[in-house]
XYZ file of C-alpha atoms in Angstrom:
291
model
C -246.335 129.520 219.561
C -246.187 132.676 217.344
C -243.516 135.261 217.955
C -246.028 137.906 219.244
C -247.567 135.266 221.618
C -244.261 134.116 222.920
C -242.987 137.631 223.580
C -246.244 138.672 225.197
C -246.095 135.639 227.503
C -242.427 136.466 228.489
C -243.459 140.030 229.224
C -246.331 139.062 231.418
C -244.073 136.684 233.394
C -241.887 139.689 234.260
C -244.817 141.439 235.906
C -245.645 143.679 232.986
C -249.252 142.417 232.998
C -250.540 145.547 231.213
C -248.839 144.444 227.931
C -251.587 144.426 225.332
C -249.922 143.351 222.124
C -246.524 142.841 220.393
C -245.582 143.881 216.881
C -242.589 141.772 215.636
C -239.461 143.711 214.740
C -237.585 143.212 211.525
C -233.891 142.923 210.913
C -232.604 140.636 213.612
C -231.441 137.096 212.865
C -230.564 135.490 216.142
C -233.284 136.386 218.607
C -237.064 136.980 218.537
C -237.946 140.646 219.102
C -240.812 143.124 218.913
C -242.307 146.328 220.282
C -244.948 145.847 222.938
C -247.916 148.206 223.518
C -248.815 148.745 227.146
C -252.132 149.859 228.562
C -250.286 152.633 230.506
C -246.924 154.128 229.615
C -244.790 154.155 226.492
C -244.159 151.064 224.411
C -241.168 148.842 225.133
C -238.853 146.703 223.066
C -238.805 143.037 224.088
C -236.210 140.335 223.053
C -236.132 136.602 223.712
C -235.144 133.248 222.335
C -237.405 130.287 222.039
C -234.793 128.391 223.923
C -232.385 130.757 225.746
C -228.761 129.616 225.108
C -227.573 130.522 228.627
C -228.809 131.865 232.001
C -226.417 134.842 231.736
C -226.979 135.882 228.175
C -229.294 138.869 228.706
C -227.466 139.935 231.839
C -224.254 140.199 229.719
C -226.077 142.071 227.038
C -227.562 144.573 229.542
C -224.025 145.025 230.993
C -222.711 145.716 227.447
C -225.308 148.405 226.868
C -224.470 149.999 230.210
C -220.708 150.111 229.671
C -220.951 151.455 226.128
C -222.998 154.328 227.649
C -221.050 154.891 230.801
C -217.484 154.181 229.633
C -217.735 155.057 225.993
C -220.287 157.804 225.932
C -222.473 156.093 223.304
C -226.246 156.327 223.390
C -227.945 152.973 224.092
C -231.512 152.009 225.136
C -232.462 152.051 228.755
C -232.791 148.551 230.365
C -236.378 148.264 231.704
C -236.109 144.626 232.831
C -233.527 141.813 232.435
C -234.185 138.197 233.259
C -233.068 134.793 232.195
C -235.512 134.505 229.284
C -236.290 138.065 228.304
C -234.781 141.501 227.927
C -236.981 144.628 227.937
C -235.646 147.930 226.687
C -236.854 151.446 225.934
C -237.694 151.895 222.285
C -235.326 153.663 219.879
C -236.029 155.282 216.511
C -235.165 154.009 213.045
C -231.789 155.197 211.698
C -232.307 158.346 209.627
C -231.126 158.605 206.120
C -228.453 161.102 205.152
C -224.747 161.705 205.513
C -225.113 163.902 208.578
C -226.203 160.909 210.716
C -223.151 158.914 209.625
C -220.960 161.901 210.406
C -222.329 161.861 213.925
C -221.763 158.149 214.141
C -218.083 158.592 213.198
C -217.695 160.964 216.192
C -219.521 158.497 218.501
C -217.297 155.573 217.507
C -214.123 157.624 217.515
C -214.875 158.741 221.045
C -215.770 155.159 222.122
C -212.569 153.785 220.807
C -210.100 156.518 221.782
C -211.231 157.207 225.334
C -211.358 153.576 226.469
C -207.856 152.340 225.849
C -206.955 149.268 228.017
C -203.773 147.307 228.830
C -205.333 143.956 228.153
C -207.573 142.229 225.583
C -210.773 140.488 226.759
C -213.475 141.204 229.295
C -214.343 140.388 232.881
C -216.837 137.720 231.791
C -217.744 135.805 228.643
C -220.739 137.059 226.706
C -222.548 136.048 223.529
C -222.311 136.671 219.891
C -225.740 135.648 218.629
C -226.370 132.163 220.120
C -222.741 131.350 220.768
C -220.513 132.153 223.774
C -217.792 134.681 223.168
C -214.585 133.680 224.952
C -213.151 136.775 226.616
C -210.316 135.289 228.565
C -207.787 138.030 229.281
C -204.560 138.296 227.230
C -201.834 141.013 226.898
C -201.043 139.923 223.325
C -203.725 141.223 220.801
C -202.625 138.897 217.977
C -202.686 135.825 220.192
C -206.077 136.859 221.627
C -207.591 137.427 218.136
C -206.167 134.130 216.877
C -207.264 131.951 219.802
C -210.527 133.687 221.030
C -211.911 135.133 217.816
C -210.700 132.865 214.946
C -209.524 129.355 215.803
C -212.309 128.980 218.495
C -214.783 128.495 215.613
C -213.016 125.563 213.972
C -214.610 122.834 216.193
C -218.165 124.078 215.492
C -220.132 121.446 213.452
C -221.248 123.789 210.688
C -217.721 125.250 210.342
C -216.287 121.728 210.051
C -218.811 120.996 207.356
C -218.207 124.213 205.425
C -214.386 124.308 205.431
C -212.116 121.408 204.300
C -208.845 120.486 205.773
C -206.884 122.814 203.553
C -209.141 125.723 204.591
C -208.696 124.962 208.192
C -204.860 124.662 207.856
C -204.893 127.883 205.901
C -206.617 129.643 208.786
C -204.031 128.288 211.177
C -201.233 129.633 208.888
C -202.910 133.018 208.768
C -203.103 133.041 212.530
C -199.377 132.285 212.747
C -198.724 135.280 210.532
C -201.061 137.775 212.181
C -198.213 139.970 213.559
C -197.034 140.441 209.893
C -200.530 141.023 208.537
C -202.047 143.314 211.166
C -200.239 146.183 212.931
C -200.056 146.027 216.756
C -202.864 148.199 218.113
C -204.018 148.889 221.721
C -207.119 147.267 223.123
C -210.184 149.545 223.604
C -213.877 149.025 224.284
C -215.577 147.636 221.238
C -219.201 147.041 220.477
C -218.338 143.641 218.998
C -221.267 143.170 216.584
C -221.405 146.492 214.761
C -223.406 145.905 211.588
C -225.856 148.448 210.262
C -228.931 146.784 211.768
C -227.401 147.391 215.247
C -227.251 151.136 214.737
C -230.500 153.051 215.478
C -231.208 156.539 216.666
C -232.444 158.447 219.690
C -235.552 160.731 219.568
C -233.328 163.669 218.608
C -231.607 161.769 215.789
C -228.274 160.888 217.591
C -226.720 157.461 216.864
C -227.629 154.776 219.340
C -226.196 151.223 219.559
C -227.973 147.923 220.388
C -227.104 144.140 220.593
C -223.456 144.522 221.794
C -220.947 141.769 222.360
C -218.449 143.950 224.149
C -214.819 143.333 224.870
C -211.539 145.199 224.953
C -210.291 144.488 221.399
C -208.860 146.278 218.413
C -211.003 149.129 217.301
C -210.854 147.800 213.715
C -213.022 144.868 214.806
C -215.986 147.332 214.803
C -214.784 149.069 211.718
C -214.492 145.797 209.769
C -217.897 144.593 210.590
C -219.546 147.753 209.333
C -217.269 147.884 206.269
C -217.801 144.263 205.243
C -221.576 143.945 205.855
C -224.279 145.775 203.816
C -224.498 149.509 204.580
C -226.054 152.413 202.653
C -224.081 154.588 200.243
C -224.194 157.554 202.601
C -222.218 155.505 205.145
C -219.135 156.374 203.018
C -219.026 159.558 205.075
C -218.704 157.600 208.241
C -215.566 155.811 207.094
C -213.845 158.874 205.714
C -214.598 160.928 208.908
C -213.702 158.103 211.331
C -210.296 157.662 209.642
C -209.680 161.418 209.981
C -210.646 161.476 213.670
C -208.626 158.446 214.681
C -205.606 158.877 212.417
C -206.122 155.639 210.424
C -203.367 154.950 207.916
C -204.319 154.625 204.249
C -203.965 150.794 204.248
C -206.894 150.130 206.630
C -209.358 148.882 204.000
C -206.902 146.083 203.009
C -207.042 144.745 206.554
C -210.793 144.492 206.752
C -211.329 141.092 205.148
C -208.811 139.416 207.582
C -210.404 141.044 210.663
C -213.929 140.168 209.388
C -213.038 136.500 209.299
C -214.186 136.388 212.899
C -217.717 137.488 212.044
C -217.919 135.250 208.910
C -216.931 132.197 211.025
C -219.490 133.091 213.605
C -222.215 133.274 210.956
C -221.266 129.886 209.516
C -221.279 128.315 212.979
C -224.828 129.417 213.772
C -226.929 129.504 210.573
C -227.690 126.902 207.799
C -227.904 129.829 205.371
C -224.588 131.761 205.736
C -225.293 134.623 203.335
C -222.034 133.926 201.472
C -219.860 133.859 204.586
C -218.094 130.517 203.667
C -217.205 131.842 200.262
C -215.809 135.030 201.760
C -213.702 132.983 204.282
C -212.337 130.824 201.494
C -211.454 133.883 199.352
C -209.570 135.464 202.208
C -207.718 132.263 203.049
C -206.816 131.488 199.485
C -203.232 132.957 199.687
C -202.588 130.825 202.838
C -203.611 127.495 201.318
C -200.121 126.499 200.359
């Protein structure tokens, strides 16, 4: 079944029988998505998987959108319908070009991270990063949480086992043992959890809006690292400079990004045959820990 046909079928099963057509969306890699035209009312965004990984996946995603908006003050799409096999949202706008937008995003992320400080790391339920479950078991130790729930948890995954040899895996274990030396202790705060440029869109009036969250209370630099280490336009340089000013980041923060981004690289390796260079990035970051 084609992507438009599958999404149209899922929409009609929800009761949105006036859905006429679906135009596939570009940019996503895990799920199938598109914009549906309705006979009456504005278009809606629809998201599904051919085989949904879990009954609670879309419920957790809808919760993530809600808490980013209600707790963190970030704009997110409105949830029109959430079910086991489909998520229907209001339609956002493409991200505008220009430094002004990235300046506004810096204020959005700084507010999210500085107003939601928490005394524990984790979340009240597990959720999903792409097609894989994100373990959010509570912990009061950020270094232990990051090691166990965000790095070492990927080692048993078949694709990760195939991509990394025994020396690489041992190097990751050594890095995890040394995390308190490598990364400064930071408080937990509400994080988006999957903040690459494709998950940043805009409202009708041009304000930054966030989609596809994998929320948890974690270090703010998890969000920063994902945006820093994944492709982003040149004008995003204004975001990093302004965010650092607003949050008081020390000058050494860029050196920490490759270590923190290991989590996302390992998740990519675990889920996709083509890893977009993630395994090479992991090996490069682990090289000092191989002996």
